[in-house]
């Protein structure tokens, strides 16, 4: 990686993010690169991967093959993309920044032959961040069967935040900003404002690099062990499985604990991954549906709410109860069903919810981040969790 002169010291840097359940249940930031600022590029803010890349000019996305690493018959040009040659503030390209990124067990491969340095610009008047290095992608290979070539879903850019060494080379935003002295710590936190009344409107949030604010959450802030440090595959954020509580949707009773599918086996730890869609829980689907009054949206193995998505009450949802590492206090994070809304169910006037139940694994995706306040501390090997989505916090 090309050396960059240290910038003036600053303790934290903030990046605006958003969440839209009906459109994209990942955490996203609209980043406009260069001078003048180009078209905003939806960038996945991903605590489940490392590296930082963006599609470059004339980048190709290939799909249509059901086999790993095999070219398919479908090609499309990535749009929007960062045309770095048209930016007056860029430096590079730098061959030292080349990298290849793999996601989903190799089902998505990103080739980046070089990197450039330039300015990141954001919506809403948030300060720009200059002289940032990002890998430029020229080719994406997606494992996906397609017979019509009518356009595959693909990521345009991913900003990785996981504590993984860059074994494949390439830029990493958080470590680079720390080396430059532009943030005072490797700690980062993320939170969101209260969900908007309009389900189609974005729920706005913040990614804060270098700090943990104390006024952006409600209730207890508990410190939990990053169970990812105990796994053979290091470098990810995991927490112990919390208690899942749910109440009848007809209001006939309080929220109660719902058992896991296999109570005779140890509950899995839960991957905390803002780049993943929805929620995946080992919670018993049968017990959950019985406790809530929801139904399975067959043939999908997901629950559905008995109203249109926009009509789901704002206070209806599930609760996740996290004990702190010392067992002295708990943090309860309530996740609204509205935040899980995926789209119309198979029955008219119902809404399918993106929460996978009775799974052998556990993943807290972007849906979790939209409701929680989370601070990530790699130095201490901990995460801090509290109820987020506090009105006026952004």
mmCIF file of C-alpha atoms in Angstrom:
data_model
loop_
_atom_site.group_PDB
_atom_site.id
_atom_site.type_symbol
_atom_site.label_atom_id
_atom_site.label_comp_id
_atom_site.label_asym_id
_atom_site.label_seq_id
_atom_site.Cartn_x
_atom_site.Cartn_y
_atom_site.Cartn_z
ATOM 1 C CA UNK A 1 0.000 0.000 0.000
ATOM 2 C CA UNK A 2 1.303 3.441 -0.862
ATOM 3 C CA UNK A 3 2.274 5.505 2.168
ATOM 4 C CA UNK A 4 0.102 8.504 2.923
ATOM 5 C CA UNK A 5 1.233 11.530 4.888
ATOM 6 C CA UNK A 6 -0.533 11.838 8.270
ATOM 7 C CA UNK A 7 -3.409 14.285 8.335
ATOM 8 C CA UNK A 8 -4.279 16.659 11.139
ATOM 9 C CA UNK A 9 -5.198 14.704 14.247
ATOM 10 C CA UNK A 10 -8.867 14.077 14.930
ATOM 11 C CA UNK A 11 -10.456 11.756 17.440
ATOM 12 C CA UNK A 12 -13.422 10.510 15.405
ATOM 13 C CA UNK A 13 -14.874 10.494 11.901
ATOM 14 C CA UNK A 14 -18.575 10.012 11.164
ATOM 15 C CA UNK A 15 -20.122 8.371 8.102
ATOM 16 C CA UNK A 16 -23.884 8.605 7.466
ATOM 17 C CA UNK A 17 -25.623 5.263 6.906
ATOM 18 C CA UNK A 18 -29.200 4.141 6.319
ATOM 19 C CA UNK A 19 -31.478 1.102 6.356
ATOM 20 C CA UNK A 20 -34.560 0.368 4.223
ATOM 21 C CA UNK A 21 -36.306 -2.924 5.028
ATOM 22 C CA UNK A 22 -38.425 -3.256 1.890
ATOM 23 C CA UNK A 23 -35.488 -2.423 -0.370
ATOM 24 C CA UNK A 24 -32.227 -3.566 1.187
ATOM 25 C CA UNK A 25 -31.855 -5.036 4.673
ATOM 26 C CA UNK A 26 -28.136 -4.325 4.830
ATOM 27 C CA UNK A 27 -26.547 -1.217 6.317
ATOM 28 C CA UNK A 28 -25.800 1.133 3.404
ATOM 29 C CA UNK A 29 -23.956 4.421 2.932
ATOM 30 C CA UNK A 30 -24.286 6.586 -0.169
ATOM 31 C CA UNK A 31 -20.709 7.589 -0.991
ATOM 32 C CA UNK A 32 -19.904 10.079 -3.741
ATOM 33 C CA UNK A 33 -16.280 9.885 -4.791
ATOM 34 C CA UNK A 34 -13.938 12.512 -6.159
ATOM 35 C CA UNK A 35 -13.883 16.202 -7.077
ATOM 36 C CA UNK A 36 -16.414 17.231 -8.160
ATOM 37 C CA UNK A 37 -18.447 14.643 -6.284
ATOM 38 C CA UNK A 38 -19.746 11.968 -8.651
ATOM 39 C CA UNK A 39 -23.014 10.020 -8.559
ATOM 40 C CA UNK A 40 -23.608 8.487 -5.104
ATOM 41 C CA UNK A 41 -22.736 4.797 -4.965
ATOM 42 C CA UNK A 42 -24.684 2.595 -2.518
ATOM 43 C CA UNK A 43 -21.942 1.065 -0.391
ATOM 44 C CA UNK A 44 -22.505 -1.895 1.922
ATOM 45 C CA UNK A 45 -21.129 -1.057 5.375
ATOM 46 C CA UNK A 46 -20.062 -4.553 6.335
ATOM 47 C CA UNK A 47 -18.896 -5.701 9.772
ATOM 48 C CA UNK A 48 -18.700 -9.225 8.333
ATOM 49 C CA UNK A 49 -15.845 -8.664 5.866
ATOM 50 C CA UNK A 50 -12.600 -6.772 5.396
ATOM 51 C CA UNK A 51 -11.280 -4.566 2.612
ATOM 52 C CA UNK A 52 -12.669 -1.544 0.791
ATOM 53 C CA UNK A 53 -13.547 -1.561 -2.899
ATOM 54 C CA UNK A 54 -15.792 0.199 -5.400
ATOM 55 C CA UNK A 55 -16.735 -0.573 -8.996
ATOM 56 C CA UNK A 56 -14.632 1.394 -11.452
ATOM 57 C CA UNK A 57 -15.363 2.638 -14.977
ATOM 58 C CA UNK A 58 -16.745 -0.061 -17.304
ATOM 59 C CA UNK A 59 -16.604 -2.727 -14.596
ATOM 60 C CA UNK A 60 -18.267 -5.965 -15.720
ATOM 61 C CA UNK A 61 -20.612 -8.144 -13.666
ATOM 62 C CA UNK A 62 -20.841 -11.751 -14.895
ATOM 63 C CA UNK A 63 -23.556 -14.172 -13.777
ATOM 64 C CA UNK A 64 -25.660 -17.084 -14.965
ATOM 65 C CA UNK A 65 -23.489 -20.034 -13.932
ATOM 66 C CA UNK A 66 -24.551 -22.279 -11.017
ATOM 67 C CA UNK A 67 -20.915 -23.327 -10.455
ATOM 68 C CA UNK A 68 -18.251 -21.682 -8.330
ATOM 69 C CA UNK A 69 -15.612 -19.832 -10.324
ATOM 70 C CA UNK A 70 -17.218 -20.581 -13.703
ATOM 71 C CA UNK A 71 -18.182 -17.797 -16.098
ATOM 72 C CA UNK A 72 -21.850 -17.522 -16.981
ATOM 73 C CA UNK A 73 -23.557 -16.270 -20.152
ATOM 74 C CA UNK A 74 -24.737 -12.963 -18.654
ATOM 75 C CA UNK A 75 -22.717 -9.742 -18.574
ATOM 76 C CA UNK A 76 -23.758 -6.291 -17.426
ATOM 77 C CA UNK A 77 -21.880 -3.055 -16.814
ATOM 78 C CA UNK A 78 -21.778 -1.941 -13.194
ATOM 79 C CA UNK A 79 -23.749 1.244 -12.567
ATOM 80 C CA UNK A 80 -23.210 3.570 -10.831
ATOM 81 C CA UNK A 81 -19.425 3.371 -10.751
ATOM 82 C CA UNK A 82 -16.497 5.569 -9.745
ATOM 83 C CA UNK A 83 -14.791 7.090 -12.796
ATOM 84 C CA UNK A 84 -11.654 8.113 -10.952
ATOM 85 C CA UNK A 85 -9.965 9.515 -14.060
ATOM 86 C CA UNK A 86 -12.539 12.323 -14.101
ATOM 87 C CA UNK A 87 -11.751 13.399 -10.533
ATOM 88 C CA UNK A 88 -9.273 16.256 -10.095
ATOM 89 C CA UNK A 89 -8.370 15.096 -6.572
ATOM 90 C CA UNK A 90 -7.373 11.496 -7.276
ATOM 91 C CA UNK A 91 -3.878 10.076 -7.002
ATOM 92 C CA UNK A 92 -2.806 6.747 -8.446
ATOM 93 C CA UNK A 93 -3.544 4.172 -9.661
ATOM 94 C CA UNK A 94 -1.373 2.077 -7.354
ATOM 95 C CA UNK A 95 -0.672 -1.552 -8.197
ATOM 96 C CA UNK A 96 0.124 -2.176 -4.528
ATOM 97 C CA UNK A 97 -3.595 -1.826 -3.799
ATOM 98 C CA UNK A 98 -4.711 -4.731 -5.981
ATOM 99 C CA UNK A 99 -6.870 -7.361 -4.307
ATOM 100 C CA UNK A 100 -9.375 -10.135 -4.859
ATOM 101 C CA UNK A 101 -12.338 -10.433 -2.510
ATOM 102 C CA UNK A 102 -14.581 -13.470 -2.014
ATOM 103 C CA UNK A 103 -18.002 -13.486 -0.366
ATOM 104 C CA UNK A 104 -20.614 -16.127 0.369
ATOM 105 C CA UNK A 105 -18.249 -19.088 0.250
ATOM 106 C CA UNK A 106 -16.829 -17.940 -3.062
ATOM 107 C CA UNK A 107 -20.218 -17.387 -4.681
ATOM 108 C CA UNK A 108 -19.246 -13.785 -5.327
ATOM 109 C CA UNK A 109 -15.717 -12.885 -6.464
ATOM 110 C CA UNK A 110 -14.478 -9.311 -6.915
ATOM 111 C CA UNK A 111 -11.289 -8.569 -8.871
ATOM 112 C CA UNK A 112 -9.532 -5.273 -8.148
ATOM 113 C CA UNK A 113 -6.334 -4.776 -10.230
ATOM 114 C CA UNK A 114 -5.293 -1.512 -8.524
ATOM 115 C CA UNK A 115 -6.279 1.160 -5.999
ATOM 116 C CA UNK A 116 -6.582 4.939 -6.053
ATOM 117 C CA UNK A 117 -6.706 7.639 -3.392
ATOM 118 C CA UNK A 118 -9.508 10.203 -3.463
ATOM 119 C CA UNK A 119 -12.154 12.041 -1.452
ATOM 120 C CA UNK A 120 -15.249 10.404 0.050
ATOM 121 C CA UNK A 121 -18.283 12.713 0.008
ATOM 122 C CA UNK A 122 -21.605 12.115 1.758
ATOM 123 C CA UNK A 123 -25.226 13.247 1.684
ATOM 124 C CA UNK A 124 -26.744 15.654 4.158
ATOM 125 C CA UNK A 125 -23.809 17.966 4.638
ATOM 126 C CA UNK A 126 -21.615 15.460 6.477
ATOM 127 C CA UNK A 127 -17.912 16.379 6.225
ATOM 128 C CA UNK A 128 -15.941 14.751 3.417
ATOM 129 C CA UNK A 129 -12.963 12.498 4.125
ATOM 130 C CA UNK A 130 -10.066 13.228 1.795
ATOM 131 C CA UNK A 131 -7.163 11.106 0.578
ATOM 132 C CA UNK A 132 -8.829 7.737 1.186
ATOM 133 C CA UNK A 133 -7.501 4.658 -0.559
ATOM 134 C CA UNK A 134 -10.010 2.323 -2.200
ATOM 135 C CA UNK A 135 -9.547 -0.699 -4.465
ATOM 136 C CA UNK A 136 -11.080 -0.353 -7.933
ATOM 137 C CA UNK A 137 -13.058 -3.363 -9.153
ATOM 138 C CA UNK A 138 -13.107 -4.201 -12.846
ATOM 139 C CA UNK A 139 -14.814 -7.617 -12.727
ATOM 140 C CA UNK A 140 -17.396 -9.356 -10.528
ATOM 141 C CA UNK A 141 -18.298 -13.040 -10.875
ATOM 142 C CA UNK A 142 -21.584 -14.106 -9.277
ATOM 143 C CA UNK A 143 -22.665 -17.739 -8.908
ATOM 144 C CA UNK A 144 -26.322 -17.573 -9.915
ATOM 145 C CA UNK A 145 -28.379 -19.566 -12.379
ATOM 146 C CA UNK A 146 -30.145 -17.348 -14.904
ATOM 147 C CA UNK A 147 -31.774 -18.098 -18.211
ATOM 148 C CA UNK A 148 -32.910 -14.612 -19.183
ATOM 149 C CA UNK A 149 -29.902 -12.381 -18.360
ATOM 150 C CA UNK A 150 -32.297 -9.682 -17.176
ATOM 151 C CA UNK A 151 -29.878 -8.303 -14.602
ATOM 152 C CA UNK A 152 -28.369 -9.904 -11.498
ATOM 153 C CA UNK A 153 -28.398 -8.257 -8.082
ATOM 154 C CA UNK A 154 -24.869 -7.165 -7.234
ATOM 155 C CA UNK A 155 -23.022 -4.938 -4.779
ATOM 156 C CA UNK A 156 -21.463 -1.774 -6.194
ATOM 157 C CA UNK A 157 -19.085 -1.232 -3.289
ATOM 158 C CA UNK A 158 -18.297 -2.786 0.099
ATOM 159 C CA UNK A 159 -16.671 -1.030 3.050
ATOM 160 C CA UNK A 160 -15.412 -3.844 5.275
ATOM 161 C CA UNK A 161 -15.047 -3.255 9.012
ATOM 162 C CA UNK A 162 -14.266 -6.730 10.327
ATOM 163 C CA UNK A 163 -11.050 -7.167 12.345
ATOM 164 C CA UNK A 164 -9.463 -9.363 9.692
ATOM 165 C CA UNK A 165 -5.892 -8.893 8.443
ATOM 166 C CA UNK A 166 -5.789 -8.028 4.762
ATOM 167 C CA UNK A 167 -4.482 -11.428 3.752
ATOM 168 C CA UNK A 168 -5.388 -10.694 0.139
ATOM 169 C CA UNK A 169 -3.855 -7.234 0.213
ATOM 170 C CA UNK A 170 -5.726 -4.095 -0.682
ATOM 171 C CA UNK A 171 -6.998 -1.066 1.221
ATOM 172 C CA UNK A 172 -8.729 -1.142 4.608
ATOM 173 C CA UNK A 173 -10.353 2.080 5.757
ATOM 174 C CA UNK A 174 -10.342 1.728 9.540
ATOM 175 C CA UNK A 175 -6.708 0.623 10.015
ATOM 176 C CA UNK A 176 -5.519 3.210 7.494
ATOM 177 C CA UNK A 177 -7.299 6.092 9.227
ATOM 178 C CA UNK A 178 -5.817 4.941 12.532
ATOM 179 C CA UNK A 179 -2.295 4.791 11.076
ATOM 180 C CA UNK A 180 -2.749 8.286 9.669
ATOM 181 C CA UNK A 181 -3.808 9.597 13.071
ATOM 182 C CA UNK A 182 -7.193 10.731 11.775
ATOM 183 C CA UNK A 183 -9.021 8.631 14.368
ATOM 184 C CA UNK A 184 -7.756 8.127 17.878
ATOM 185 C CA UNK A 185 -8.802 4.502 18.340
ATOM 186 C CA UNK A 186 -9.730 1.386 16.381
ATOM 187 C CA UNK A 187 -13.057 1.337 18.250
ATOM 188 C CA UNK A 188 -16.144 2.037 16.162
ATOM 189 C CA UNK A 189 -19.848 2.272 16.899
ATOM 190 C CA UNK A 190 -23.064 2.304 14.908
ATOM 191 C CA UNK A 191 -26.590 3.442 15.691
ATOM 192 C CA UNK A 192 -29.789 4.605 13.996
ATOM 193 C CA UNK A 193 -32.518 7.147 14.559
ATOM 194 C CA UNK A 194 -36.061 5.960 15.262
ATOM 195 C CA UNK A 195 -37.690 4.294 12.231
ATOM 196 C CA UNK A 196 -39.674 6.728 10.066
ATOM 197 C CA UNK A 197 -43.454 6.513 9.931
ATOM 198 C CA UNK A 198 -43.209 5.839 6.186
ATOM 199 C CA UNK A 199 -41.919 2.287 5.745
ATOM 200 C CA UNK A 200 -40.566 3.237 2.312
ATOM 201 C CA UNK A 201 -38.391 6.031 3.716
ATOM 202 C CA UNK A 202 -34.800 5.359 4.805
ATOM 203 C CA UNK A 203 -34.006 4.994 8.498
ATOM 204 C CA UNK A 204 -30.941 7.174 8.998
ATOM 205 C CA UNK A 205 -27.951 6.264 11.147
ATOM 206 C CA UNK A 206 -24.293 6.909 11.839
ATOM 207 C CA UNK A 207 -21.077 4.930 11.739
ATOM 208 C CA UNK A 208 -18.611 6.577 14.132
ATOM 209 C CA UNK A 209 -14.976 5.595 13.658
ATOM 210 C CA UNK A 210 -12.766 6.094 16.699
ATOM 211 C CA UNK A 211 -15.294 6.534 19.479
ATOM 212 C CA UNK A 212 -18.339 5.470 21.469
ATOM 213 C CA UNK A 213 -20.911 8.209 22.212
ATOM 214 C CA UNK A 214 -22.829 7.878 25.462
ATOM 215 C CA UNK A 215 -26.082 9.583 24.445
ATOM 216 C CA UNK A 216 -27.220 7.555 21.427
ATOM 217 C CA UNK A 217 -28.888 4.598 23.141
ATOM 218 C CA UNK A 218 -31.634 3.810 25.641
ATOM 219 C CA UNK A 219 -31.521 1.550 28.693
ATOM 220 C CA UNK A 220 -28.553 -0.493 29.818
ATOM 221 C CA UNK A 221 -25.357 -0.601 27.766
ATOM 222 C CA UNK A 222 -23.846 -4.020 28.393
ATOM 223 C CA UNK A 223 -20.392 -5.266 27.524
ATOM 224 C CA UNK A 224 -20.274 -8.744 25.991
ATOM 225 C CA UNK A 225 -17.378 -10.928 24.955
ATOM 226 C CA UNK A 226 -16.592 -11.134 21.234
ATOM 227 C CA UNK A 227 -17.046 -14.882 20.898
ATOM 228 C CA UNK A 228 -15.397 -14.682 17.497
ATOM 229 C CA UNK A 229 -12.050 -14.717 19.308
ATOM 230 C CA UNK A 230 -12.809 -18.259 20.514
ATOM 231 C CA UNK A 231 -13.451 -19.664 17.059
ATOM 232 C CA UNK A 232 -10.960 -21.409 14.814
ATOM 233 C CA UNK A 233 -11.702 -18.900 12.068
ATOM 234 C CA UNK A 234 -10.687 -15.634 13.702
ATOM 235 C CA UNK A 235 -11.615 -12.112 12.714
ATOM 236 C CA UNK A 236 -15.386 -11.847 12.975
ATOM 237 C CA UNK A 237 -17.818 -10.469 15.518
ATOM 238 C CA UNK A 238 -19.886 -13.054 17.403
ATOM 239 C CA UNK A 239 -21.960 -12.849 20.570
ATOM 240 C CA UNK A 240 -23.485 -15.545 22.742
ATOM 241 C CA UNK A 241 -27.040 -16.414 21.750
ATOM 242 C CA UNK A 242 -29.408 -14.039 23.610
ATOM 243 C CA UNK A 243 -32.812 -14.934 24.960
ATOM 244 C CA UNK A 244 -35.532 -14.359 22.350
ATOM 245 C CA UNK A 245 -38.857 -13.057 23.629
ATOM 246 C CA UNK A 246 -42.085 -12.562 21.704
ATOM 247 C CA UNK A 247 -45.630 -11.546 22.588
ATOM 248 C CA UNK A 248 -48.972 -12.395 20.966
ATOM 249 C CA UNK A 249 -49.629 -9.955 18.147
ATOM 250 C CA UNK A 250 -53.234 -9.561 19.339
ATOM 251 C CA UNK A 251 -51.998 -7.980 22.558
ATOM 252 C CA UNK A 252 -53.383 -10.728 24.785
ATOM 253 C CA UNK A 253 -50.236 -11.168 26.852
ATOM 254 C CA UNK A 254 -46.675 -10.050 27.611
ATOM 255 C CA UNK A 255 -43.541 -11.098 25.778
ATOM 256 C CA UNK A 256 -42.222 -14.491 26.876
ATOM 257 C CA UNK A 257 -39.064 -16.447 26.137
ATOM 258 C CA UNK A 258 -39.249 -18.667 23.058
ATOM 259 C CA UNK A 259 -37.129 -21.853 23.158
ATOM 260 C CA UNK A 260 -34.527 -22.836 20.610
ATOM 261 C CA UNK A 261 -35.224 -25.618 18.118
ATOM 262 C CA UNK A 262 -32.719 -28.029 19.706
ATOM 263 C CA UNK A 263 -32.675 -27.330 23.465
ATOM 264 C CA UNK A 264 -30.561 -30.422 24.165
ATOM 265 C CA UNK A 265 -27.639 -28.941 22.218
ATOM 266 C CA UNK A 266 -25.502 -25.872 22.975
ATOM 267 C CA UNK A 267 -26.957 -22.766 21.372
ATOM 268 C CA UNK A 268 -24.787 -21.392 18.558
ATOM 269 C CA UNK A 269 -23.011 -18.081 18.885
ATOM 270 C CA UNK A 270 -24.480 -15.349 16.696
ATOM 271 C CA UNK A 271 -22.563 -13.646 13.894
ATOM 272 C CA UNK A 272 -22.983 -9.867 14.098
ATOM 273 C CA UNK A 273 -22.837 -8.809 10.454
ATOM 274 C CA UNK A 274 -24.252 -5.526 9.159
ATOM 275 C CA UNK A 275 -23.698 -6.633 5.556
ATOM 276 C CA UNK A 276 -26.116 -9.569 5.830
ATOM 277 C CA UNK A 277 -29.839 -9.336 5.171
ATOM 278 C CA UNK A 278 -32.389 -9.952 7.931
ATOM 279 C CA UNK A 279 -32.110 -12.246 10.949
ATOM 280 C CA UNK A 280 -31.334 -15.943 11.295
ATOM 281 C CA UNK A 281 -32.210 -17.569 14.628
ATOM 282 C CA UNK A 282 -32.071 -21.095 16.095
ATOM 283 C CA UNK A 283 -35.375 -20.260 17.788
ATOM 284 C CA UNK A 284 -38.065 -22.895 17.290
ATOM 285 C CA UNK A 285 -40.304 -21.866 14.421
ATOM 286 C CA UNK A 286 -43.238 -23.849 15.811
ATOM 287 C CA UNK A 287 -42.911 -22.295 19.269
ATOM 288 C CA UNK A 288 -42.457 -18.806 17.821
ATOM 289 C CA UNK A 289 -45.546 -19.011 15.624
ATOM 290 C CA UNK A 290 -47.557 -20.411 18.533
ATOM 291 C CA UNK A 291 -46.384 -17.648 20.882
ATOM 292 C CA UNK A 292 -47.038 -14.806 18.452
ATOM 293 C CA UNK A 293 -50.005 -15.916 16.371
ATOM 294 C CA UNK A 294 -48.036 -15.369 13.171
ATOM 295 C CA UNK A 295 -48.215 -17.904 10.334
ATOM 296 C CA UNK A 296 -45.622 -19.380 8.015
ATOM 297 C CA UNK A 297 -45.667 -17.743 4.587
ATOM 298 C CA UNK A 298 -45.523 -21.007 2.619
ATOM 299 C CA UNK A 299 -43.790 -22.010 0.407
ATOM 300 C CA UNK A 300 -41.270 -19.682 2.076
ATOM 301 C CA UNK A 301 -40.022 -20.761 5.492
ATOM 302 C CA UNK A 302 -40.519 -17.270 6.873
ATOM 303 C CA UNK A 303 -43.317 -15.886 9.067
ATOM 304 C CA UNK A 304 -45.877 -13.419 7.804
ATOM 305 C CA UNK A 305 -47.748 -10.659 9.587
ATOM 306 C CA UNK A 306 -51.546 -10.530 9.023
ATOM 307 C CA UNK A 307 -51.615 -7.025 7.558
ATOM 308 C CA UNK A 308 -49.970 -5.041 4.808
ATOM 309 C CA UNK A 309 -46.377 -4.214 5.691
ATOM 310 C CA UNK A 310 -47.138 -0.499 6.072
ATOM 311 C CA UNK A 311 -49.934 -1.286 8.553
ATOM 312 C CA UNK A 312 -47.844 -3.298 11.029
ATOM 313 C CA UNK A 313 -47.990 -1.496 14.411
ATOM 314 C CA UNK A 314 -44.736 0.273 15.215
ATOM 315 C CA UNK A 315 -44.539 -1.317 18.679
ATOM 316 C CA UNK A 316 -44.969 -4.927 17.501
ATOM 317 C CA UNK A 317 -41.765 -6.944 17.425
ATOM 318 C CA UNK A 318 -39.420 -9.333 19.185
ATOM 319 C CA UNK A 319 -36.993 -8.744 22.041
ATOM 320 C CA UNK A 320 -33.404 -9.949 22.313
ATOM 321 C CA UNK A 321 -32.044 -10.001 25.873
ATOM 322 C CA UNK A 322 -28.250 -9.847 26.211
ATOM 323 C CA UNK A 323 -26.596 -10.478 29.602
ATOM 324 C CA UNK A 324 -23.300 -8.701 30.165
ATOM 325 C CA UNK A 325 -20.076 -10.685 30.445
ATOM 326 C CA UNK A 326 -20.224 -10.525 34.254
ATOM 327 C CA UNK A 327 -23.867 -11.571 34.482
ATOM 328 C CA UNK A 328 -24.809 -8.480 36.467
ATOM 329 C CA UNK A 329 -27.202 -6.750 34.071
ATOM 330 C CA UNK A 330 -29.037 -7.202 30.780
ATOM 331 C CA UNK A 331 -29.631 -5.117 27.687
ATOM 332 C CA UNK A 332 -32.898 -5.641 25.843
ATOM 333 C CA UNK A 333 -33.013 -4.794 22.146
ATOM 334 C CA UNK A 334 -36.494 -4.666 20.651
ATOM 335 C CA UNK A 335 -36.644 -5.224 16.905
ATOM 336 C CA UNK A 336 -39.909 -4.128 15.243
ATOM 337 C CA UNK A 337 -41.603 -6.435 12.771
ATOM 338 C CA UNK A 338 -41.720 -3.416 10.456
ATOM 339 C CA UNK A 339 -37.908 -3.544 10.283
ATOM 340 C CA UNK A 340 -38.131 -7.181 9.155
ATOM 341 C CA UNK A 341 -40.697 -6.452 6.424
ATOM 342 C CA UNK A 342 -39.596 -8.053 3.157
ATOM 343 C CA UNK A 343 -42.683 -7.527 1.025
ATOM 344 C CA UNK A 344 -46.198 -8.770 0.422
ATOM 345 C CA UNK A 345 -46.925 -12.279 1.665
ATOM 346 C CA UNK A 346 -48.424 -15.149 -0.312
ATOM 347 C CA UNK A 347 -51.849 -14.359 1.155
ATOM 348 C CA UNK A 348 -53.410 -10.987 0.235
ATOM 349 C CA UNK A 349 -52.990 -8.208 2.792
ATOM 350 C CA UNK A 350 -50.133 -9.927 4.632
ATOM 351 C CA UNK A 351 -46.447 -9.099 4.985
ATOM 352 C CA UNK A 352 -43.566 -11.562 4.823
ATOM 353 C CA UNK A 353 -40.929 -11.033 7.530
ATOM 354 C CA UNK A 354 -37.261 -11.746 6.880
ATOM 355 C CA UNK A 355 -36.462 -13.751 9.999
ATOM 356 C CA UNK A 356 -35.252 -17.304 9.424
ATOM 357 C CA UNK A 357 -36.238 -19.604 12.322
ATOM 358 C CA UNK A 358 -35.251 -23.126 13.427
ATOM 359 C CA UNK A 359 -31.839 -22.659 11.842
ATOM 360 C CA UNK A 360 -28.661 -24.398 13.001
ATOM 361 C CA UNK A 361 -26.887 -21.040 12.961
ATOM 362 C CA UNK A 362 -27.528 -17.523 14.182
ATOM 363 C CA UNK A 363 -26.870 -14.255 12.354
ATOM 364 C CA UNK A 364 -27.780 -10.700 13.286
ATOM 365 C CA UNK A 365 -27.765 -8.781 10.012
ATOM 366 C CA UNK A 366 -28.601 -5.221 9.085
ATOM 367 C CA UNK A 367 -32.041 -5.613 10.670
ATOM 368 C CA UNK A 368 -30.384 -5.977 14.081
ATOM 369 C CA UNK A 369 -28.168 -2.945 13.566
ATOM 370 C CA UNK A 370 -31.201 -0.808 12.683
ATOM 371 C CA UNK A 371 -32.580 -1.384 16.201
ATOM 372 C CA UNK A 372 -29.455 -1.675 18.341
ATOM 373 C CA UNK A 373 -26.608 0.535 19.464
ATOM 374 C CA UNK A 374 -23.380 -1.427 19.006
ATOM 375 C CA UNK A 375 -19.790 -0.505 19.822
ATOM 376 C CA UNK A 376 -16.984 -2.742 18.543
ATOM 377 C CA UNK A 377 -13.715 -2.834 20.496
ATOM 378 C CA UNK A 378 -11.040 -5.018 18.929
ATOM 379 C CA UNK A 379 -8.431 -4.077 21.543
ATOM 380 C CA UNK A 380 -10.561 -5.407 24.409
ATOM 381 C CA UNK A 381 -12.203 -8.168 22.392
ATOM 382 C CA UNK A 382 -15.669 -6.922 23.302
ATOM 383 C CA UNK A 383 -18.872 -5.498 21.933
ATOM 384 C CA UNK A 384 -21.170 -3.118 23.774
ATOM 385 C CA UNK A 385 -24.883 -3.469 23.059
ATOM 386 C CA UNK A 386 -27.920 -1.388 23.997
ATOM 387 C CA UNK A 387 -31.308 -0.436 22.623
ATOM 388 C CA UNK A 388 -30.837 1.877 19.671
ATOM 389 C CA UNK A 389 -33.252 3.534 17.246
ATOM 390 C CA UNK A 390 -33.649 6.457 19.653
ATOM 391 C CA UNK A 391 -35.529 9.448 18.239
ATOM 392 C CA UNK A 392 -33.255 12.424 17.643
ATOM 393 C CA UNK A 393 -30.023 10.429 17.973
ATOM 394 C CA UNK A 394 -28.893 11.218 14.412
#
